[in-house]
Short mmCIF file of C-alpha atoms in Angstrom, two decimals:
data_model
loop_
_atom_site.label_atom_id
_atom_site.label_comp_id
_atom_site.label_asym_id
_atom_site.label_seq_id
_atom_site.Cartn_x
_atom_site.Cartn_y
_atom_site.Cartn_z
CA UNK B 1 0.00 0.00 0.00
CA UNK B 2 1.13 3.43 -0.94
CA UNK B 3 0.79 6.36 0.92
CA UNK B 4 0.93 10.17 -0.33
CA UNK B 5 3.22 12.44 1.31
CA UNK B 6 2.34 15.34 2.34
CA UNK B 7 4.06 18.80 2.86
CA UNK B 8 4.66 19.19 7.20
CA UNK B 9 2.62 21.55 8.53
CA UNK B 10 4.01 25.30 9.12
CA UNK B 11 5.15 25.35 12.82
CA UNK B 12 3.44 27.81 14.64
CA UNK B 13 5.44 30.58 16.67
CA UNK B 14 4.88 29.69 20.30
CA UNK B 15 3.53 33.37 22.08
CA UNK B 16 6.08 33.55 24.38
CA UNK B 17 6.54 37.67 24.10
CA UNK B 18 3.14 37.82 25.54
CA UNK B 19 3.09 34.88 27.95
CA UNK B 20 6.81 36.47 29.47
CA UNK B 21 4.87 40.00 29.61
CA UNK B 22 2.25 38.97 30.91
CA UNK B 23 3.82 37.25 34.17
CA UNK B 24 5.85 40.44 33.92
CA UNK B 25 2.77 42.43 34.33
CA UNK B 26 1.50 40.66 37.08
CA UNK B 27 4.47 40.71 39.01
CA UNK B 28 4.43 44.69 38.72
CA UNK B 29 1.03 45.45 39.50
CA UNK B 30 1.31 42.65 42.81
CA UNK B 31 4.33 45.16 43.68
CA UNK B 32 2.39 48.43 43.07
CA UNK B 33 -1.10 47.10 44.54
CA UNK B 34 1.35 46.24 48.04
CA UNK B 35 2.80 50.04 47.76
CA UNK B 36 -0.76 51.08 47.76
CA UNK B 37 -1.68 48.46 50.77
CA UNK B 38 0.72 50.38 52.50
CA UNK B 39 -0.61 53.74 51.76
CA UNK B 40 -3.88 53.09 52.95
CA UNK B 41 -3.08 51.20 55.99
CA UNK B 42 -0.56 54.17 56.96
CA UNK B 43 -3.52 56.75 55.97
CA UNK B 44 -5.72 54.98 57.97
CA UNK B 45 -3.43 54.67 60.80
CA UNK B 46 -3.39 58.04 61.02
CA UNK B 47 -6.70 59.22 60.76
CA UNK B 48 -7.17 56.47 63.74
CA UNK B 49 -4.78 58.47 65.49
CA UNK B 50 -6.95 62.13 64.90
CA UNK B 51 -4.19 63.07 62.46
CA UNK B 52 -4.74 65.08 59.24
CA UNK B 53 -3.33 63.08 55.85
CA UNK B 54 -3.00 66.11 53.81
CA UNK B 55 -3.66 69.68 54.62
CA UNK B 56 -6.96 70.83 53.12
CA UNK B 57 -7.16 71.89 49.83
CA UNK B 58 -3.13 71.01 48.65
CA UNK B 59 -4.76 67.92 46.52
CA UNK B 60 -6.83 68.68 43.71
CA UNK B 61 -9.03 66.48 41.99
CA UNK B 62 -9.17 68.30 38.44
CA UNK B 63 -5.80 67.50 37.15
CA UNK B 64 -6.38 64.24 38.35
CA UNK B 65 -9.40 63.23 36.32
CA UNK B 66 -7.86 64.51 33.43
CA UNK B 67 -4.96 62.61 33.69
CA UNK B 68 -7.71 59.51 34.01
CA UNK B 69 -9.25 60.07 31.06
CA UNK B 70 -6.50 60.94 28.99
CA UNK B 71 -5.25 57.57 29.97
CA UNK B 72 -8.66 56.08 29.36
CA UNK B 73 -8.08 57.60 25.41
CA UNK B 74 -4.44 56.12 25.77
CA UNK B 75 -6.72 52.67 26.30
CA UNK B 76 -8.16 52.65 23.03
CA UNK B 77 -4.88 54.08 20.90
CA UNK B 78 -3.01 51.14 22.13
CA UNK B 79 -6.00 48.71 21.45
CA UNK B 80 -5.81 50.37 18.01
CA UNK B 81 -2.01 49.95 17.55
CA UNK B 82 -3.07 45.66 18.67
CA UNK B 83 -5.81 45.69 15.63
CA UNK B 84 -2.89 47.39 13.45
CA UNK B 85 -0.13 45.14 13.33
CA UNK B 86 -2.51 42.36 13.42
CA UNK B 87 -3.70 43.15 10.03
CA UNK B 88 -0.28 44.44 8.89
CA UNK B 89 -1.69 48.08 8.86
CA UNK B 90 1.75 50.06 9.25
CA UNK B 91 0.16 53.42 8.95
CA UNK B 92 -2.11 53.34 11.26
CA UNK B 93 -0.20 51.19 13.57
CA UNK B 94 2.61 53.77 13.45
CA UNK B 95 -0.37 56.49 14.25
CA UNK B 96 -1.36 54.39 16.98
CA UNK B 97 1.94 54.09 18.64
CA UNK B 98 2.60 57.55 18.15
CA UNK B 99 -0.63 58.75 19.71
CA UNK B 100 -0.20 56.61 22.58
CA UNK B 101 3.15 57.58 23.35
CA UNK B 102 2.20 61.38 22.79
CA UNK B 103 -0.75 60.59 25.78
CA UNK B 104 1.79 58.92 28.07
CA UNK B 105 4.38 61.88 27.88
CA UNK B 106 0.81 64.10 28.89
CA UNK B 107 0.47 61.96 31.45
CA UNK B 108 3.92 62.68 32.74
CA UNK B 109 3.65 66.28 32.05
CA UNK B 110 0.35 66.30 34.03
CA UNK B 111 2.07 64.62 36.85
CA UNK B 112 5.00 67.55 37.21
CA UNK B 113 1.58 70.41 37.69
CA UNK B 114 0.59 68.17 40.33
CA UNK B 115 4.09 68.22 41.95
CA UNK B 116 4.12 72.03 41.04
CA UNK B 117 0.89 72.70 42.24
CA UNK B 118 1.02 70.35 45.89
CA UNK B 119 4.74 71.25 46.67
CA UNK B 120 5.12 68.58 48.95
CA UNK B 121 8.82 68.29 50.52
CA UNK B 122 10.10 64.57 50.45
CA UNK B 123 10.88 64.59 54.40
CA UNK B 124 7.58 66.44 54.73
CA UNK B 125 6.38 63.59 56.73
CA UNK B 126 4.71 60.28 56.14
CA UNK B 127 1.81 61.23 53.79
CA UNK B 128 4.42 62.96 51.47
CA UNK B 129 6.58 60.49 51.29
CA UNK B 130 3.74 57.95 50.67
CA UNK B 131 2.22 60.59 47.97
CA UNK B 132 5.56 60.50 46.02
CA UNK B 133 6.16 56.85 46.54
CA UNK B 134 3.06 55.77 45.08
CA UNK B 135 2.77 58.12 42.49
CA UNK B 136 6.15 58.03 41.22
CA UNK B 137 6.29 54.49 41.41
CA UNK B 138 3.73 55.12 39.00
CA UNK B 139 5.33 57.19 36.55
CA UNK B 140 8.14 54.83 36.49
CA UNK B 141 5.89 51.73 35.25
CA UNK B 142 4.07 54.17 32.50
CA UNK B 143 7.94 55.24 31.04
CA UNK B 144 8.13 51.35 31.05
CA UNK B 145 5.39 51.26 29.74
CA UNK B 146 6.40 54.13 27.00
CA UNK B 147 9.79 52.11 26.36
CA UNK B 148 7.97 48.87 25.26
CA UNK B 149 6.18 50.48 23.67
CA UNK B 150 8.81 52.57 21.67
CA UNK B 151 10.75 49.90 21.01
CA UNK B 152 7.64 48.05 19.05
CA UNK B 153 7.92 51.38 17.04
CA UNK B 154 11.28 51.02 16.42
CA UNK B 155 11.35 47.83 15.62
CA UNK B 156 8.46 47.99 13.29
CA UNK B 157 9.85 50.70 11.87
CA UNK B 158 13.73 48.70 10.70
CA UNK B 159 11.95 45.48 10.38
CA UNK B 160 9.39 43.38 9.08
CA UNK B 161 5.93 44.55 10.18
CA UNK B 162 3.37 41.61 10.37
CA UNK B 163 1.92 39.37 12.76
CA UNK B 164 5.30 38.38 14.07
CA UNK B 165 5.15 41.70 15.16
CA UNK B 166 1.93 41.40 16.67
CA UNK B 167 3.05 39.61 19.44
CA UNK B 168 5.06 42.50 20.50
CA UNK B 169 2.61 45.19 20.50
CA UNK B 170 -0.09 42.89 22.46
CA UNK B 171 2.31 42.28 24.96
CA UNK B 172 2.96 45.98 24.93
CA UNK B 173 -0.49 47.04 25.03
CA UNK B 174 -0.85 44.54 28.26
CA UNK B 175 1.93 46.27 30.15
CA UNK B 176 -0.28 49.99 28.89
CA UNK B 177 -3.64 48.02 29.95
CA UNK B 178 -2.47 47.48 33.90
CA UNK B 179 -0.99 51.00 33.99
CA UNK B 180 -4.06 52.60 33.52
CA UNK B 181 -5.44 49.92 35.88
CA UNK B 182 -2.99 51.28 38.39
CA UNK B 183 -3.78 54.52 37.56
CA UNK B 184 -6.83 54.31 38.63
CA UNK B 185 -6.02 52.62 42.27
CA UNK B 186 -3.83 56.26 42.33
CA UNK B 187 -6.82 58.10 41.43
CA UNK B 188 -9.17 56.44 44.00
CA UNK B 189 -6.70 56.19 46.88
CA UNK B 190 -4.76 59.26 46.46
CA UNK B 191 -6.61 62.34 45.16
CA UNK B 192 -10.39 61.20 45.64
CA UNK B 193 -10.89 59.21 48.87
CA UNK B 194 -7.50 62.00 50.08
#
């Protein structure tokens, strides 16, 4: 009996870019989500105590919000940026990376009026050490955040852009996804419950 070869089936690329990011990601926000265990129970240990957290008025919620929803916009650029290289749309995958990173680097920018506008001292005590620990442990995971995600542009940019490169930007837009996740722990615990 004869038999008819047949051609081997392509392999398929294992996701490991995302599946590495991913534990990545987790192990980040378990790190941040402590920080901000900490920050409450301190908070709380203080108001226990009859202390005052922050003096009245020297946290405002406006610039706050707006650095919520411009991350909520951020959200849906990155999302865009996924659909992109999955259907080996350069242009609007480069738009997409572009507007994203333009959004984080608001962010940012946002984050100095705040510092500006507070002008807590470091060694001003517990609450403003707390206040910079948590939020710039924050802006430290969104420029991670911004790396990854310049790097996809860069490497779309000298390479191959298909759904190799895929891979890449959902991992990416993972990382961007539990930012603004954290973010929004910061917004709750920091500037709205105060």
């Amino acid at each position: 009996m004869r038999t008819t070869a047949l051609p081997a089936a392509e392999a398929t690329r294992p996701r490991t870019v995302v599946v590495g990011a991913l534990l990545a990601t987790g192990a980040v926000f378990t790190a941040f989500a402590a920080l901000v265990a900490v920050y409450v129970q301190q908070r709380q240990l203080a108001r226990a105590t009859g202390q005052e957290w922050f003096p009245e008025g020297s946290v405002e919620l406006g610039p706050a919000g707006m650095m919520m929803m411009t991350l909520v916009l951020s959200m849906v650029t990155v999302q865009w940026a996924v659909q992109a290289a999955r259907d080996e749309d350069r242009p609007h995958g480069f738009i997409a990376l572009g507007v994203t990173l333009m959004f984080g680097a608001a962010v940012i920018n946002q984050f100095w009026f705040v510092y500006t506008d507070t002008a807590f001292a470091i060694d001003g005590g517990r609450a403003e050490l707390l206040f910079y620990a948590v939020t710039g442990s924050f802006i430290a995971m969104l420029i991670g955040g911004m790396a990854m995600l310049a790097v996809t542009t860069i490497r779309s940019l000298m390479g191959p852009f298909g759904r190799d490169l895929a891979h890449g930007v959902q991992a990416a837009g993972a990382y961007w996804h539990m930012c603004v996740l954290c973010y929004f722990l910061v917004w709750y615990v920091v500037f709205v419950t105060k």
